[in-house]
């Protein structure tokens, strides 16, 4: 599975790095070190829910994420069906979550890059809502600005929920995980 984000300390606690944050949470929960450079990504291998997994954080910057994931997946003989892509989603309200079994990249440039590089939409994704519920003058500035202090509790809960959703997809499959988590996300 791969979480999308941008490398660098200045982006660490921004909405665009929710994918990285979720990978870090899964790594900490599972004792996996995501530090080995491989195909322009930081990766770590281990087990989650009894299944072998590779956790990856592409370090190509968000809009070029696919240029890292395609060679990484080819090198390790992984197919798109093996991929769970985790990323922020401006089209969903903060702090919600949605699991999808497949689909387009939508308005998310990182997801578009992965779809384009893999040549398919056939991979699971966990979309983490970041829309603040108000018009944005500059969406790019918003997704790259640090979270506000008042958002810390909800941020921690959202990252935890996303990590739980990944575990459910691994253990029970996408359809059952969607039934559990997509309903919760809307409430």
Tab-separated table of C-alpha atoms in Angstrom:
chain	number	residue	atom	x	y	z
A	1	UNK	CA	0.000	0.000	0.000
A	2	UNK	CA	1.079	3.533	-0.648
A	3	UNK	CA	0.317	6.812	1.049
A	4	UNK	CA	0.669	9.976	-0.980
A	5	UNK	CA	2.371	13.117	0.257
A	6	UNK	CA	5.287	15.450	-0.213
A	7	UNK	CA	8.774	14.955	1.223
A	8	UNK	CA	10.243	17.604	3.473
A	9	UNK	CA	9.633	18.888	6.959
A	10	UNK	CA	7.667	21.915	5.719
A	11	UNK	CA	4.927	19.598	4.383
A	12	UNK	CA	4.875	17.109	7.250
A	13	UNK	CA	1.635	18.251	8.954
A	14	UNK	CA	-0.312	19.499	5.938
A	15	UNK	CA	-3.550	18.120	4.476
A	16	UNK	CA	-1.662	16.900	1.389
A	17	UNK	CA	0.386	14.563	3.619
A	18	UNK	CA	-2.456	12.551	5.145
A	19	UNK	CA	-1.366	9.540	3.088
A	20	UNK	CA	2.151	9.698	4.551
A	21	UNK	CA	0.702	10.137	8.049
A	22	UNK	CA	-1.447	7.029	7.626
A	23	UNK	CA	1.515	4.971	6.397
A	24	UNK	CA	3.499	6.190	9.418
A	25	UNK	CA	0.644	5.172	11.760
A	26	UNK	CA	0.392	1.704	10.189
A	27	UNK	CA	4.171	1.319	10.388
A	28	UNK	CA	4.226	2.260	14.074
A	29	UNK	CA	1.330	-0.081	14.885
A	30	UNK	CA	2.928	-2.985	13.012
A	31	UNK	CA	6.607	-2.497	13.847
A	32	UNK	CA	7.524	-1.773	10.229
A	33	UNK	CA	10.312	0.681	9.424
A	34	UNK	CA	9.521	2.698	6.305
A	35	UNK	CA	13.054	3.941	5.676
A	36	UNK	CA	14.542	1.919	2.819
A	37	UNK	CA	14.943	3.880	-0.445
A	38	UNK	CA	13.501	1.983	-3.414
A	39	UNK	CA	12.251	3.351	-6.757
A	40	UNK	CA	12.030	6.955	-5.531
A	41	UNK	CA	10.059	5.903	-2.452
A	42	UNK	CA	10.701	5.058	1.173
A	43	UNK	CA	9.494	1.521	1.802
A	44	UNK	CA	9.215	-1.064	4.524
A	45	UNK	CA	7.969	-4.640	4.528
A	46	UNK	CA	6.192	-6.538	7.257
A	47	UNK	CA	2.850	-8.050	8.182
A	48	UNK	CA	-0.547	-6.504	8.808
A	49	UNK	CA	-3.574	-8.619	9.704
A	50	UNK	CA	-1.458	-11.713	9.066
A	51	UNK	CA	-0.724	-10.710	5.468
A	52	UNK	CA	2.653	-9.680	4.032
A	53	UNK	CA	2.625	-6.010	3.072
A	54	UNK	CA	4.877	-3.342	1.672
A	55	UNK	CA	4.309	0.181	2.920
A	56	UNK	CA	5.475	2.926	0.569
A	57	UNK	CA	5.782	6.702	0.610
A	58	UNK	CA	6.730	8.052	-2.852
A	59	UNK	CA	9.228	10.903	-2.426
A	60	UNK	CA	8.763	12.343	-5.925
A	61	UNK	CA	6.352	15.029	-4.692
A	62	UNK	CA	2.628	14.511	-4.949
A	63	UNK	CA	2.006	15.264	-8.630
A	64	UNK	CA	4.582	12.669	-9.766
A	65	UNK	CA	3.619	9.841	-7.384
A	66	UNK	CA	2.931	7.406	-10.209
A	67	UNK	CA	6.483	7.733	-11.516
A	68	UNK	CA	7.620	6.111	-8.278
A	69	UNK	CA	4.850	3.563	-7.748
A	70	UNK	CA	4.912	1.973	-11.197
A	71	UNK	CA	8.616	0.955	-11.102
A	72	UNK	CA	8.288	-0.041	-7.433
A	73	UNK	CA	5.350	-2.316	-8.179
A	74	UNK	CA	7.012	-3.790	-11.280
A	75	UNK	CA	10.239	-4.477	-9.372
A	76	UNK	CA	8.367	-6.342	-6.626
A	77	UNK	CA	5.954	-8.053	-9.043
A	78	UNK	CA	2.884	-6.360	-7.584
A	79	UNK	CA	-0.259	-5.747	-9.615
A	80	UNK	CA	-2.688	-2.827	-9.308
A	81	UNK	CA	-5.022	-5.174	-7.441
A	82	UNK	CA	-2.342	-5.393	-4.725
A	83	UNK	CA	-2.394	-1.619	-4.255
A	84	UNK	CA	-4.287	0.346	-1.615
A	85	UNK	CA	-3.690	4.044	-2.336
A	86	UNK	CA	-4.208	6.458	0.572
A	87	UNK	CA	-4.563	10.190	-0.042
A	88	UNK	CA	-6.279	13.431	0.951
A	89	UNK	CA	-9.425	14.429	-0.920
A	90	UNK	CA	-10.635	18.012	-1.276
A	91	UNK	CA	-13.948	16.733	-2.696
A	92	UNK	CA	-14.857	15.169	0.693
A	93	UNK	CA	-15.660	17.107	3.883
A	94	UNK	CA	-13.198	17.265	6.768
A	95	UNK	CA	-12.743	14.832	8.591
A	96	UNK	CA	-14.452	12.034	6.657
A	97	UNK	CA	-13.161	8.939	4.945
A	98	UNK	CA	-14.270	6.980	1.896
A	99	UNK	CA	-13.049	3.644	0.561
A	100	UNK	CA	-13.437	3.005	-3.167
A	101	UNK	CA	-12.584	-0.207	-5.040
A	102	UNK	CA	-11.564	1.683	-8.204
A	103	UNK	CA	-12.134	4.930	-10.044
A	104	UNK	CA	-10.525	7.876	-11.722
A	105	UNK	CA	-7.985	10.196	-10.149
A	106	UNK	CA	-10.734	12.827	-9.950
A	107	UNK	CA	-9.352	16.260	-9.116
A	108	UNK	CA	-6.388	14.872	-7.161
A	109	UNK	CA	-3.151	15.254	-9.134
A	110	UNK	CA	-1.305	12.563	-7.174
A	111	UNK	CA	-4.066	10.007	-7.789
A	112	UNK	CA	-4.206	11.066	-11.458
A	113	UNK	CA	-0.455	10.448	-11.724
A	114	UNK	CA	-0.872	6.927	-10.307
A	115	UNK	CA	-3.782	6.118	-12.657
A	116	UNK	CA	-1.808	7.429	-15.634
A	117	UNK	CA	1.432	5.637	-14.719
A	118	UNK	CA	-0.242	2.308	-13.979
A	119	UNK	CA	-2.539	2.591	-16.990
A	120	UNK	CA	-5.537	1.464	-14.936
A	121	UNK	CA	-8.141	2.650	-12.444
A	122	UNK	CA	-8.436	-0.848	-10.973
A	123	UNK	CA	-6.943	-0.363	-7.504
A	124	UNK	CA	-8.447	0.347	-4.098
A	125	UNK	CA	-8.178	3.767	-2.587
A	126	UNK	CA	-8.818	5.317	0.785
A	127	UNK	CA	-9.768	8.963	0.393
A	128	UNK	CA	-9.443	11.218	3.445
A	129	UNK	CA	-11.678	14.302	3.369
A	130	UNK	CA	-10.033	17.684	3.848
A	131	UNK	CA	-12.669	20.138	2.552
A	132	UNK	CA	-13.131	22.811	5.232
A	133	UNK	CA	-16.744	23.498	4.274
A	134	UNK	CA	-16.066	26.993	3.002
A	135	UNK	CA	-14.923	28.421	-0.330
A	136	UNK	CA	-11.154	28.384	-0.816
A	137	UNK	CA	-9.353	31.267	-2.480
A	138	UNK	CA	-6.377	29.032	-3.281
A	139	UNK	CA	-6.788	25.256	-2.992
A	140	UNK	CA	-3.054	24.606	-3.537
A	141	UNK	CA	-2.147	26.941	-0.691
A	142	UNK	CA	-4.737	25.254	1.551
A	143	UNK	CA	-3.513	21.684	0.977
A	144	UNK	CA	0.112	22.732	1.591
A	145	UNK	CA	-0.535	24.811	4.740
A	146	UNK	CA	-0.059	23.273	8.200
A	147	UNK	CA	-3.099	22.009	10.087
A	148	UNK	CA	-4.467	24.378	12.709
A	149	UNK	CA	-3.892	23.505	16.351
A	150	UNK	CA	-7.657	23.137	16.870
A	151	UNK	CA	-7.675	20.345	14.233
A	152	UNK	CA	-5.140	18.120	16.031
A	153	UNK	CA	-7.678	15.840	17.760
A	154	UNK	CA	-9.743	15.338	14.603
A	155	UNK	CA	-6.530	14.822	12.612
A	156	UNK	CA	-5.386	12.086	14.969
A	157	UNK	CA	-8.813	10.423	14.794
A	158	UNK	CA	-8.928	10.626	10.983
A	159	UNK	CA	-5.457	9.095	10.593
A	160	UNK	CA	-6.429	6.353	13.058
A	161	UNK	CA	-9.652	5.703	11.152
A	162	UNK	CA	-7.729	5.472	7.873
A	163	UNK	CA	-5.259	2.996	9.411
A	164	UNK	CA	-8.219	0.931	10.668
A	165	UNK	CA	-9.767	1.077	7.185
A	166	UNK	CA	-6.551	-0.240	5.620
A	167	UNK	CA	-6.518	-3.098	8.130
A	168	UNK	CA	-10.156	-3.891	7.273
A	169	UNK	CA	-9.436	-3.910	3.526
A	170	UNK	CA	-6.547	-6.327	4.128
A	171	UNK	CA	-8.490	-8.587	6.500
A	172	UNK	CA	-11.976	-8.529	4.984
A	173	UNK	CA	-11.689	-7.140	1.459
A	174	UNK	CA	-12.723	-3.820	-0.053
A	175	UNK	CA	-16.481	-4.450	-0.194
A	176	UNK	CA	-16.864	-5.334	3.499
A	177	UNK	CA	-14.554	-2.486	4.516
A	178	UNK	CA	-16.663	-0.070	2.439
A	179	UNK	CA	-19.808	-1.212	4.256
A	180	UNK	CA	-18.186	-0.515	7.623
A	181	UNK	CA	-16.278	2.679	6.962
A	182	UNK	CA	-18.178	4.535	4.237
A	183	UNK	CA	-21.357	4.549	6.298
A	184	UNK	CA	-19.446	5.819	9.342
A	185	UNK	CA	-17.800	8.532	7.276
A	186	UNK	CA	-21.143	10.045	6.369
A	187	UNK	CA	-22.473	10.223	9.924
